[in-house]
Amino acid sequence: MARWIIVWLGLSLAAGCGARDEPPTELAGLWSTGDASCAAGVGIRFTSDAIQAVYNDDEAETLFEQPRYQVVTAGEDFRVRITYALPSIEGHSRRPGAHGVLVLARHGELIAPVAHSLVDGLTGSARMRIADDPAVTALTLQPCGRHAWREPLRGLSPA
């Protein structure tokens, strides 16, 4: 009986490790800082593998790896918590469990960070940073193209 419990726990953990966390539909498509950037195809794309800065259709740079999305509130008060893996620095030891937490909230047609913290996996201590945080500038965004926040489009508005 104990063997079956161990096997079941092992399979449960293995199944959870490989699962991808899809971004919420509100974050679909390209997001950018303004209309000119949208027209040039420059902006931010939220995917299950990474949050990427997109320069052209074929060029992208990863900003945050392995994001896990959790919608806190939906609709007019949309808020999403994104937990992401911290990059490993070459030549330094990797801190197990270290991760970043970013909270984006809707402000009219825009999304913007309202909280950003870095969490130490060993001690659980968090360093919060919002003043002069480059993530605030990079992630204060508007949707490019058609989006339910801009106009009530059939099939795009939340049910």
mmCIF file of C-alpha atoms in Angstrom:
data_model
loop_
_atom_site.group_PDB
_atom_site.id
_atom_site.type_symbol
_atom_site.label_atom_id
_atom_site.label_comp_id
_atom_site.label_asym_id
_atom_site.label_seq_id
_atom_site.Cartn_x
_atom_site.Cartn_y
_atom_site.Cartn_z
ATOM 1 C CA MET A 1 0.000 0.000 0.000
ATOM 2 C CA ALA A 2 2.833 2.399 0.861
ATOM 3 C CA ARG A 3 4.392 1.780 -2.559
ATOM 4 C CA TRP A 4 1.191 2.817 -4.335
ATOM 5 C CA ILE A 5 1.065 6.036 -2.328
ATOM 6 C CA ILE A 6 4.671 6.829 -3.245
ATOM 7 C CA VAL A 7 4.011 6.027 -6.916
ATOM 8 C CA TRP A 8 0.860 8.182 -6.911
ATOM 9 C CA LEU A 9 2.715 11.118 -5.300
ATOM 10 C CA GLY A 10 5.563 10.791 -7.795
ATOM 11 C CA LEU A 11 3.213 10.779 -10.772
ATOM 12 C CA SER A 12 1.284 13.740 -9.373
ATOM 13 C CA LEU A 13 4.462 15.775 -8.979
ATOM 14 C CA ALA A 14 5.719 14.820 -12.435
ATOM 15 C CA ALA A 15 2.415 15.810 -14.037
ATOM 16 C CA GLY A 16 2.449 19.192 -12.315
ATOM 17 C CA CYS A 17 6.038 19.999 -13.253
ATOM 18 C CA GLY A 18 5.472 19.817 -16.999
ATOM 19 C CA ALA A 19 2.248 21.780 -17.150
ATOM 20 C CA ARG A 20 2.291 25.141 -18.888
ATOM 21 C CA ASP A 21 0.473 28.084 -17.457
ATOM 22 C CA GLU A 22 -1.319 29.942 -20.232
ATOM 23 C CA PRO A 23 -1.685 33.717 -19.859
ATOM 24 C CA PRO A 24 -5.219 35.039 -19.345
ATOM 25 C CA THR A 25 -7.109 35.999 -22.511
ATOM 26 C CA GLU A 26 -6.997 39.657 -21.443
ATOM 27 C CA LEU A 27 -3.220 39.611 -22.066
ATOM 28 C CA ALA A 28 -3.434 38.059 -25.544
ATOM 29 C CA GLY A 29 -1.698 39.704 -28.462
ATOM 30 C CA LEU A 30 0.926 42.423 -28.578
ATOM 31 C CA TRP A 31 1.057 45.142 -25.903
ATOM 32 C CA SER A 32 3.034 48.343 -26.351
ATOM 33 C CA THR A 33 3.743 51.763 -24.850
ATOM 34 C CA GLY A 34 1.968 53.720 -27.587
ATOM 35 C CA ASP A 35 0.391 53.779 -31.030
ATOM 36 C CA ALA A 36 3.702 54.323 -32.857
ATOM 37 C CA SER A 37 5.232 51.274 -31.175
ATOM 38 C CA CYS A 38 2.150 49.229 -32.028
ATOM 39 C CA ALA A 39 2.371 50.286 -35.680
ATOM 40 C CA ALA A 40 6.046 49.269 -35.759
ATOM 41 C CA GLY A 41 5.279 45.863 -34.203
ATOM 42 C CA VAL A 42 7.356 46.637 -31.116
ATOM 43 C CA GLY A 43 6.068 45.687 -27.700
ATOM 44 C CA ILE A 44 5.565 42.991 -25.085
ATOM 45 C CA ARG A 45 4.036 39.564 -25.629
ATOM 46 C CA PHE A 46 2.790 37.385 -22.761
ATOM 47 C CA THR A 47 3.222 33.656 -23.471
ATOM 48 C CA SER A 48 3.212 30.469 -21.421
ATOM 49 C CA ASP A 49 7.014 30.136 -21.737
ATOM 50 C CA ALA A 50 8.124 33.733 -21.182
ATOM 51 C CA ILE A 51 7.215 37.386 -21.179
ATOM 52 C CA GLN A 52 9.084 38.734 -24.181
ATOM 53 C CA ALA A 53 10.060 42.086 -25.638
ATOM 54 C CA VAL A 54 9.237 41.874 -29.351
ATOM 55 C CA TYR A 55 11.278 44.016 -31.756
ATOM 56 C CA ASN A 56 10.118 42.650 -35.065
ATOM 57 C CA ASP A 57 8.001 39.689 -36.014
ATOM 58 C CA ASP A 58 11.092 37.485 -35.864
ATOM 59 C CA GLU A 59 13.101 39.134 -33.052
ATOM 60 C CA ALA A 60 12.276 38.772 -29.361
ATOM 61 C CA GLU A 61 14.133 38.992 -26.067
ATOM 62 C CA THR A 62 13.007 37.233 -22.905
ATOM 63 C CA LEU A 63 12.274 39.547 -19.986
ATOM 64 C CA PHE A 64 10.793 37.042 -17.526
ATOM 65 C CA GLU A 65 11.106 33.247 -17.806
ATOM 66 C CA GLN A 66 8.599 30.571 -16.817
ATOM 67 C CA PRO A 67 5.728 32.878 -15.825
ATOM 68 C CA ARG A 68 2.814 31.506 -13.842
ATOM 69 C CA TYR A 69 -0.324 33.607 -14.185
ATOM 70 C CA GLN A 70 -3.001 33.927 -11.521
ATOM 71 C CA VAL A 71 -5.980 36.186 -12.221
ATOM 72 C CA VAL A 72 -6.810 37.971 -8.965
ATOM 73 C CA THR A 73 -9.824 39.915 -10.270
ATOM 74 C CA ALA A 74 -11.483 40.023 -13.694
ATOM 75 C CA GLY A 75 -13.492 42.561 -15.670
ATOM 76 C CA GLU A 76 -13.155 46.317 -15.074
ATOM 77 C CA ASP A 77 -10.886 45.704 -12.069
ATOM 78 C CA PHE A 78 -8.661 43.194 -13.896
ATOM 79 C CA ARG A 79 -5.598 42.275 -11.864
ATOM 80 C CA VAL A 80 -3.144 39.442 -12.528
ATOM 81 C CA ARG A 81 -0.295 38.135 -10.363
ATOM 82 C CA ILE A 82 2.646 36.799 -12.358
ATOM 83 C CA THR A 83 5.263 34.677 -10.620
ATOM 84 C CA TYR A 84 8.418 34.187 -12.683
ATOM 85 C CA ALA A 85 11.790 32.465 -12.366
ATOM 86 C CA LEU A 86 14.773 34.698 -11.681
ATOM 87 C CA PRO A 87 17.571 34.405 -14.228
ATOM 88 C CA SER A 88 20.702 32.566 -13.185
ATOM 89 C CA ILE A 89 23.848 34.669 -13.372
ATOM 90 C CA GLU A 90 26.833 32.945 -14.914
ATOM 91 C CA GLY A 91 29.484 32.179 -12.315
ATOM 92 C CA HIS A 92 27.089 32.487 -9.372
ATOM 93 C CA SER A 93 25.266 29.726 -7.570
ATOM 94 C CA ARG A 94 21.555 29.531 -8.245
ATOM 95 C CA ARG A 95 19.301 30.251 -5.265
ATOM 96 C CA PRO A 96 16.725 27.460 -5.086
ATOM 97 C CA GLY A 97 13.198 28.780 -5.027
ATOM 98 C CA ALA A 98 14.152 32.389 -5.755
ATOM 99 C CA HIS A 99 11.478 34.053 -7.867
ATOM 100 C CA GLY A 100 9.898 37.359 -8.749
ATOM 101 C CA VAL A 101 6.284 38.382 -8.281
ATOM 102 C CA LEU A 102 4.739 41.038 -10.491
ATOM 103 C CA VAL A 103 1.172 42.311 -10.140
ATOM 104 C CA LEU A 104 -0.373 44.043 -13.164
ATOM 105 C CA ALA A 105 -3.655 45.945 -12.916
ATOM 106 C CA ARG A 106 -5.982 47.510 -15.456
ATOM 107 C CA HIS A 107 -6.191 51.306 -15.573
ATOM 108 C CA GLY A 108 -8.769 52.145 -18.262
ATOM 109 C CA GLU A 109 -7.321 50.781 -21.516
ATOM 110 C CA LEU A 110 -3.853 50.260 -20.003
ATOM 111 C CA ILE A 111 -2.183 47.723 -17.762
ATOM 112 C CA ALA A 112 0.519 48.788 -15.334
ATOM 113 C CA PRO A 113 2.492 47.204 -12.498
ATOM 114 C CA VAL A 114 1.171 47.953 -9.014
ATOM 115 C CA ALA A 115 3.643 45.700 -7.177
ATOM 116 C CA HIS A 116 6.947 44.024 -7.968
ATOM 117 C CA SER A 117 8.923 41.954 -5.481
ATOM 118 C CA LEU A 118 11.847 39.559 -5.499
ATOM 119 C CA VAL A 119 11.531 36.616 -3.120
ATOM 120 C CA ASP A 120 14.438 34.639 -1.638
ATOM 121 C CA GLY A 121 13.536 30.966 -1.783
ATOM 122 C CA LEU A 122 15.644 29.996 1.226
ATOM 123 C CA THR A 123 14.563 32.632 3.745
ATOM 124 C CA GLY A 124 11.236 33.690 2.267
ATOM 125 C CA SER A 125 12.224 37.343 2.559
ATOM 126 C CA ALA A 126 10.893 39.657 -0.129
ATOM 127 C CA ARG A 127 12.391 42.836 -1.520
ATOM 128 C CA MET A 128 9.684 45.094 -2.875
ATOM 129 C CA ARG A 129 10.540 47.656 -5.478
ATOM 130 C CA ILE A 130 8.208 49.982 -7.318
ATOM 131 C CA ALA A 131 9.973 53.379 -7.261
ATOM 132 C CA ASP A 132 12.403 53.689 -10.191
ATOM 133 C CA ASP A 133 11.694 50.083 -11.149
ATOM 134 C CA PRO A 134 12.460 49.458 -14.835
ATOM 135 C CA ALA A 135 9.589 46.951 -14.915
ATOM 136 C CA VAL A 136 7.136 49.809 -14.282
ATOM 137 C CA THR A 137 8.307 51.652 -17.384
ATOM 138 C CA ALA A 138 8.564 48.524 -19.520
ATOM 139 C CA LEU A 139 5.188 47.106 -18.477
ATOM 140 C CA THR A 140 2.916 50.164 -18.511
ATOM 141 C CA LEU A 141 1.213 49.104 -21.719
ATOM 142 C CA GLN A 142 -1.783 49.425 -23.996
ATOM 143 C CA PRO A 143 -3.116 46.647 -26.211
ATOM 144 C CA CYS A 144 -2.235 46.808 -29.896
ATOM 145 C CA GLY A 145 -5.016 46.300 -32.397
ATOM 146 C CA ARG A 146 -8.514 45.125 -31.549
ATOM 147 C CA HIS A 147 -9.115 44.489 -27.875
ATOM 148 C CA ALA A 148 -12.208 44.205 -25.683
ATOM 149 C CA TRP A 149 -10.938 46.979 -23.385
ATOM 150 C CA ARG A 150 -10.975 49.488 -26.245
ATOM 151 C CA GLU A 151 -14.276 48.645 -27.887
ATOM 152 C CA PRO A 152 -17.049 46.166 -27.156
ATOM 153 C CA LEU A 153 -16.303 43.693 -29.932
ATOM 154 C CA ARG A 154 -18.402 40.615 -30.454
ATOM 155 C CA GLY A 155 -16.466 37.594 -29.226
ATOM 156 C CA LEU A 156 -13.807 39.658 -27.443
ATOM 157 C CA SER A 157 -15.805 41.020 -24.531
ATOM 158 C CA PRO A 158 -15.704 38.906 -21.382
ATOM 159 C CA ALA A 159 -18.778 36.758 -20.753
#
